[in-house]
DNA sequence: AATGAATGAGCGTTCATTCAT
DNA sequence: TATGAATGAACGCTCATTCAT
C-alpha cells in the first residue's frame, strides 16, 4: 500500500498556492526552487506533481480562470438593475484589487510567454475570452457586445493603473462615473447606440 | 571632449533599438547576449554603455516615456473638439496598436520587477504618471481628473485586451462608443458630473 | 519459511529481465525508475529485492556469466572434431549475435564501472575468466592456452566489430577462415606450435 | 581587440585532454563539471568551446579517429614482410595497450550512446570503418578483406580481453601466434584461401 | 510484500558580468 | 572604444534512495 495521498487533490492545493508566487516575480523570474520553497516542498516533489515549469504555469492559469469566473458570478447573483450591479462589481474589484493586480500580472506573463514559445494552451485563453463575454451577459445583463467589452476593457485598465501604483485612480470612483455615463448614454433616445448597432 | 557627445548619442541609439527586444521576451527572459546580438554589438560593448541589465531597462523606460508623450502630443495638435480629438486618438492607437502592446508589456514588466527588487527608479514612474495627467489636460482638454483617468484607464484596458489577442475588441469601435458616452454624459444638464466634481 | 524461496526465485526472475535494459542504455544512463518500469514493478519493490543499483548490476553480471557458460556448453555437446565444433560455435554466435553484443556492452560497462568505483565484485570477473579458460578445454578440446585465448579473443573482437555496426564482418565467414587457419597451423609438422611452447 | 586566443586551436587542445576523462568513467558517468576540472577550466569556458556534452564527445571521436589512423600508419611505414609488419604492429599495440583500452571504451560508449539517441555522427563511424579497411591494405599489405577483418577483429578482441584485466592474454604472444597461423595458412598451396577468395 | 510520495544532491546548461587585450 | 573569452552561481530538471502506509 502506498502512502495515502490524493494526488490530484494535493496537486490542486499546490496549484492554488502558486498564484502569488508567479504573480509577484513573473514567470521567467521566479525559479522552481523558489516555488518549491514557497510551497514548503522539495523540488523533487514539485516535479512529482508537475512535469515542468511551463506545465505548472499553464495548469495554474486554467485553474484561476475557472475560479475567477465562479467568484464573479457568485458576487453578482441576485442584483437587478445595471446600476446596482455595477456598484457591486466596482466594490468587489476594489476590495479584491490586490488579487486582480496579480491576476493581470499572470495574464500578461502568460501572453508574453505564449508569443515566444510553442503555442500551447492557446485554447485555454480563447476559451476564457469567450467565457468572459458570456459572463458579461449573465453578470451584467448587457446585450450589446461592444458595451460589454467596453466595461471589461475599463476594468482591465483600472487594474493596470492600480498595478502601476497610480494613486490618482480609484476603482469605486471610476465605477461610479461609468455607471453615470452608461446611464446617460443608454437613456439618450436618439441615434444608434453603438458603432455597428 | 567631442567623444562624450558621440557616446551619449550612441547610447540613445542603442536604447531605442532595445524596445522590441525587451517587449517581446520580457525583462527576465531576454538575455544580455540576445540584446547585444539584436543590437549588433558585443556584450562587452553593451556593458560599455550600460552598467547592468537593470540599468539598461530603466534607461529604456525613461526614454520611452519621453518619446511616448511627445508622439501623443504631436498627434493631437490642432484638434479642437473633444469628439475630434478622441477620434484622432483612437485611430492613432489602432494604427500603433502593436507598439502600445509592447509598451504595456514593458510597463508591466517594470512594475513586477520593481515590486520585488530594490526600489530603484520608482521616481521614473511617478514622474510619468504625473506627466500623463498633465497630458490629459493638454491633449484632451479635460479638466476633471476622474474623467481623464477614466479615458486613460480605458486605453490601457483596450491595449490589454488586444494584447490578449481578443479579437472581439476593436479600438476604433470602442473609441467611438467612448465618444458617444462622453458626449451624452457631459451634455446631461442635471446632477454633479463626477463623484468629487 | 517458504517465503524465502519465493523471494529468491522472484529475484532471479527480475534479474534476467534486466539484461536488455542495462545493455541497451548502459549502466550509468539507465535509471532505476526505467528498470522498475521495464520489470513492471515499483521502485520500492525493486529496492526490496536489490539493495542498490550497483548491487543489482553485479548480481546481473554474475547471473549472466553462469547462464552464458551453460548455454555455450549445451550448444557444443557431442561435437567431435575441432572443425565441427568451430562451425557449430560460429553458427551459434552468428545466430545469437544480438545477445552477445549486449553481453559485450554489459561487460565493458562493468569494467569501466569497476575501474572507477570501489573494487567490489572483482572476484566475479576473475572467476569468470578462469571459467572461460576451463571452457576452452571442455568446449573446444584445445590444450594450448594461447590458442584457446586466441579463439576467445577473436570471438570478442568479432562481436565488437558487429556492435560497431561493421557490415563488412560476417561471423560465420570469419569462423570458416579461423577453422582453415587453425587446421593449417596445427597440421604444420615443424617448429613449436606456440610462442612459449 | 579581443583577448588573443586561437579559438580552434584551443578547442583541439581541450579535446585531446578529454580522451582519458571520457575513457575512464564512460560517457554517461562523467560530468561536464568533472571534465571542466580535468581541463582546468570553468564549465562556462567548456561550453564556450563545445555546445554540449554530446557535441564534445562526437568531436572527440572524430579527432581520435584521425590521430589513430596517422599513428598506425607512421608506425608501420617501411616494413616489408607481413611477418615483420605483424611483429611491429603487435609490439606497438602491446606498448600502447592502455591507450587502446581507452579507445575501445570510447568506441563502445559511442555506439551504445548512438543506439539510444539521435543518430547524429553515424557518418563519422562509417567513415572510420572504411578507413580501417583501407588501412589494412596500406598497412599490412593484405588484399583479402576477410583476412584483413580477421586481423582487425583479433586486435579488438585482444584489447577487450586486456580491458577485462585478463592476465592470461599477452598481445605479443598472440601476435606471434597470429603470424605463424597466417604464414601456415597462406603458404598452404591447395584449396581456396578464403570464403570468397 | 509492495507502493509511490518525498527528498536533495547533482546533472547539463545558461547567464550577467568581468577583464585582458 | 570594442571585443569575446572567462567565470561560477544558479537555472530547470533528474536521480538513487528512503519511508510511511
PDB file of N, CA and C in Angstrom, chain D residues 145-178:
ATOM      1  N   UNK D 145      39.879  -9.019 -48.006  1.00  0.00           N
ATOM      2  CA  UNK D 145      39.228  -8.278 -46.910  1.00  0.00           C
ATOM      3  C   UNK D 145      38.853  -9.175 -45.735  1.00  0.00           C
ATOM      4  N   UNK D 146      38.565 -10.445 -46.018  1.00  0.00           N
ATOM      5  CA  UNK D 146      38.183 -11.327 -44.913  1.00  0.00           C
ATOM      6  C   UNK D 146      39.364 -11.515 -43.963  1.00  0.00           C
ATOM      7  N   UNK D 147      40.533 -11.685 -44.548  1.00  0.00           N
ATOM      8  CA  UNK D 147      41.730 -11.832 -43.713  1.00  0.00           C
ATOM      9  C   UNK D 147      42.029 -10.517 -42.978  1.00  0.00           C
ATOM     10  N   UNK D 148      41.868  -9.413 -43.708  1.00  0.00           N
ATOM     11  CA  UNK D 148      42.106  -8.108 -43.080  1.00  0.00           C
ATOM     12  C   UNK D 148      41.206  -7.921 -41.870  1.00  0.00           C
ATOM     13  N   UNK D 149      39.913  -8.213 -42.030  1.00  0.00           N
ATOM     14  CA  UNK D 149      38.990  -8.053 -40.903  1.00  0.00           C
ATOM     15  C   UNK D 149      39.229  -9.077 -39.808  1.00  0.00           C
ATOM     16  N   UNK D 150      39.756 -10.225 -40.208  1.00  0.00           N
ATOM     17  CA  UNK D 150      40.123 -11.227 -39.194  1.00  0.00           C
ATOM     18  C   UNK D 150      41.143 -10.613 -38.237  1.00  0.00           C
ATOM     19  N   UNK D 151      42.140  -9.995 -38.839  1.00  0.00           N
ATOM     20  CA  UNK D 151      43.213  -9.402 -38.029  1.00  0.00           C
ATOM     21  C   UNK D 151      42.685  -8.247 -37.167  1.00  0.00           C
ATOM     22  N   UNK D 152      41.874  -7.393 -37.781  1.00  0.00           N
ATOM     23  CA  UNK D 152      41.330  -6.270 -37.009  1.00  0.00           C
ATOM     24  C   UNK D 152      40.435  -6.760 -35.871  1.00  0.00           C
ATOM     25  N   UNK D 153      39.652  -7.784 -36.162  1.00  0.00           N
ATOM     26  CA  UNK D 153      38.777  -8.319 -35.112  1.00  0.00           C
ATOM     27  C   UNK D 153      39.600  -8.893 -33.981  1.00  0.00           C
ATOM     28  N   UNK D 154      40.652  -9.604 -34.353  1.00  0.00           N
ATOM     29  CA  UNK D 154      41.511 -10.177 -33.325  1.00  0.00           C
ATOM     30  C   UNK D 154      42.103  -9.073 -32.453  1.00  0.00           C
ATOM     31  N   UNK D 155      42.559  -8.024 -33.114  1.00  0.00           N
ATOM     32  CA  UNK D 155      43.112  -6.893 -32.356  1.00  0.00           C
ATOM     33  C   UNK D 155      42.080  -6.354 -31.368  1.00  0.00           C
ATOM     34  N   UNK D 156      40.885  -6.081 -31.865  1.00  0.00           N
ATOM     35  CA  UNK D 156      39.808  -5.610 -30.983  1.00  0.00           C
ATOM     36  C   UNK D 156      39.624  -6.562 -29.821  1.00  0.00           C
ATOM     37  N   UNK D 157      39.561  -7.846 -30.153  1.00  0.00           N
ATOM     38  CA  UNK D 157      39.312  -8.840 -29.118  1.00  0.00           C
ATOM     39  C   UNK D 157      40.423  -8.888 -28.085  1.00  0.00           C
ATOM     40  N   UNK D 158      41.660  -8.786 -28.542  1.00  0.00           N
ATOM     41  CA  UNK D 158      42.782  -8.794 -27.597  1.00  0.00           C
ATOM     42  C   UNK D 158      42.687  -7.605 -26.647  1.00  0.00           C
ATOM     43  N   UNK D 159      42.368  -6.461 -27.223  1.00  0.00           N
ATOM     44  CA  UNK D 159      42.226  -5.261 -26.387  1.00  0.00           C
ATOM     45  C   UNK D 159      41.096  -5.456 -25.374  1.00  0.00           C
ATOM     46  N   UNK D 160      40.007  -6.035 -25.848  1.00  0.00           N
ATOM     47  CA  UNK D 160      38.885  -6.270 -24.943  1.00  0.00           C
ATOM     48  C   UNK D 160      39.297  -7.208 -23.803  1.00  0.00           C
ATOM     49  N   UNK D 161      40.021  -8.246 -24.143  1.00  0.00           N
ATOM     50  CA  UNK D 161      40.472  -9.160 -23.083  1.00  0.00           C
ATOM     51  C   UNK D 161      41.371  -8.432 -22.079  1.00  0.00           C
ATOM     52  N   UNK D 162      42.230  -7.602 -22.579  1.00  0.00           N
ATOM     53  CA  UNK D 162      43.122  -6.838 -21.690  1.00  0.00           C
ATOM     54  C   UNK D 162      42.317  -5.871 -20.831  1.00  0.00           C
ATOM     55  N   UNK D 163      41.335  -5.266 -21.480  1.00  0.00           N
ATOM     56  CA  UNK D 163      40.449  -4.330 -20.782  1.00  0.00           C
ATOM     57  C   UNK D 163      39.747  -5.024 -19.621  1.00  0.00           C
ATOM     58  N   UNK D 164      39.440  -6.314 -19.848  1.00  0.00           N
ATOM     59  CA  UNK D 164      38.768  -7.076 -18.792  1.00  0.00           C
ATOM     60  C   UNK D 164      39.778  -7.614 -17.787  1.00  0.00           C
ATOM     61  N   UNK D 165      40.977  -7.118 -17.933  1.00  0.00           N
ATOM     62  CA  UNK D 165      42.006  -7.433 -16.958  1.00  0.00           C
ATOM     63  C   UNK D 165      42.401  -8.905 -17.001  1.00  0.00           C
ATOM     64  N   UNK D 166      42.247  -9.499 -18.166  1.00  0.00           N
ATOM     65  CA  UNK D 166      42.610 -10.899 -18.327  1.00  0.00           C
ATOM     66  C   UNK D 166      44.119 -11.008 -18.491  1.00  0.00           C
ATOM     67  N   UNK D 167      44.751 -11.466 -17.452  1.00  0.00           N
ATOM     68  CA  UNK D 167      46.212 -11.517 -17.469  1.00  0.00           C
ATOM     69  C   UNK D 167      46.760 -12.750 -18.181  1.00  0.00           C
ATOM     70  N   UNK D 168      45.876 -13.603 -18.606  1.00  0.00           N
ATOM     71  CA  UNK D 168      46.311 -14.785 -19.350  1.00  0.00           C
ATOM     72  C   UNK D 168      46.644 -14.419 -20.795  1.00  0.00           C
ATOM     73  N   UNK D 169      46.151 -13.306 -21.251  1.00  0.00           N
ATOM     74  CA  UNK D 169      46.339 -12.935 -22.656  1.00  0.00           C
ATOM     75  C   UNK D 169      47.484 -11.929 -22.780  1.00  0.00           C
ATOM     76  N   UNK D 170      48.446 -12.278 -23.650  1.00  0.00           N
ATOM     77  CA  UNK D 170      49.546 -11.360 -23.951  1.00  0.00           C
ATOM     78  C   UNK D 170      49.456 -10.971 -25.423  1.00  0.00           C
ATOM     79  N   UNK D 171      49.429  -9.696 -25.677  1.00  0.00           N
ATOM     80  CA  UNK D 171      49.249  -9.261 -27.065  1.00  0.00           C
ATOM     81  C   UNK D 171      50.396  -9.734 -27.957  1.00  0.00           C
ATOM     82  N   UNK D 172      51.630  -9.594 -27.485  1.00  0.00           N
ATOM     83  CA  UNK D 172      52.762 -10.008 -28.344  1.00  0.00           C
ATOM     84  C   UNK D 172      52.725 -11.510 -28.621  1.00  0.00           C
ATOM     85  N   UNK D 173      52.425 -12.247 -27.600  1.00  0.00           N
ATOM     86  CA  UNK D 173      52.320 -13.690 -27.739  1.00  0.00           C
ATOM     87  C   UNK D 173      51.256 -14.058 -28.775  1.00  0.00           C
ATOM     88  N   UNK D 174      50.123 -13.410 -28.644  1.00  0.00           N
ATOM     89  CA  UNK D 174      49.028 -13.702 -29.571  1.00  0.00           C
ATOM     90  C   UNK D 174      49.387 -13.272 -30.987  1.00  0.00           C
ATOM     91  N   UNK D 175      50.110 -12.178 -31.102  1.00  0.00           N
ATOM     92  CA  UNK D 175      50.515 -11.739 -32.438  1.00  0.00           C
ATOM     93  C   UNK D 175      51.521 -12.703 -33.050  1.00  0.00           C
ATOM     94  N   UNK D 176      52.359 -13.251 -32.200  1.00  0.00           N
ATOM     95  CA  UNK D 176      53.302 -14.251 -32.673  1.00  0.00           C
ATOM     96  C   UNK D 176      52.537 -15.457 -33.230  1.00  0.00           C
ATOM     97  N   UNK D 177      51.521 -15.867 -32.486  1.00  0.00           N
ATOM     98  CA  UNK D 177      50.693 -16.989 -32.951  1.00  0.00           C
ATOM     99  C   UNK D 177      49.980 -16.619 -34.249  1.00  0.00           C
ATOM    100  N   UNK D 178      49.461 -15.431 -34.279  1.00  0.00           N
ATOM    101  CA  UNK D 178      48.767 -14.979 -35.491  1.00  0.00           C
ATOM    102  C   UNK D 178      49.700 -15.057 -36.692  1.00  0.00           C
TER     103      UNK D 178
END
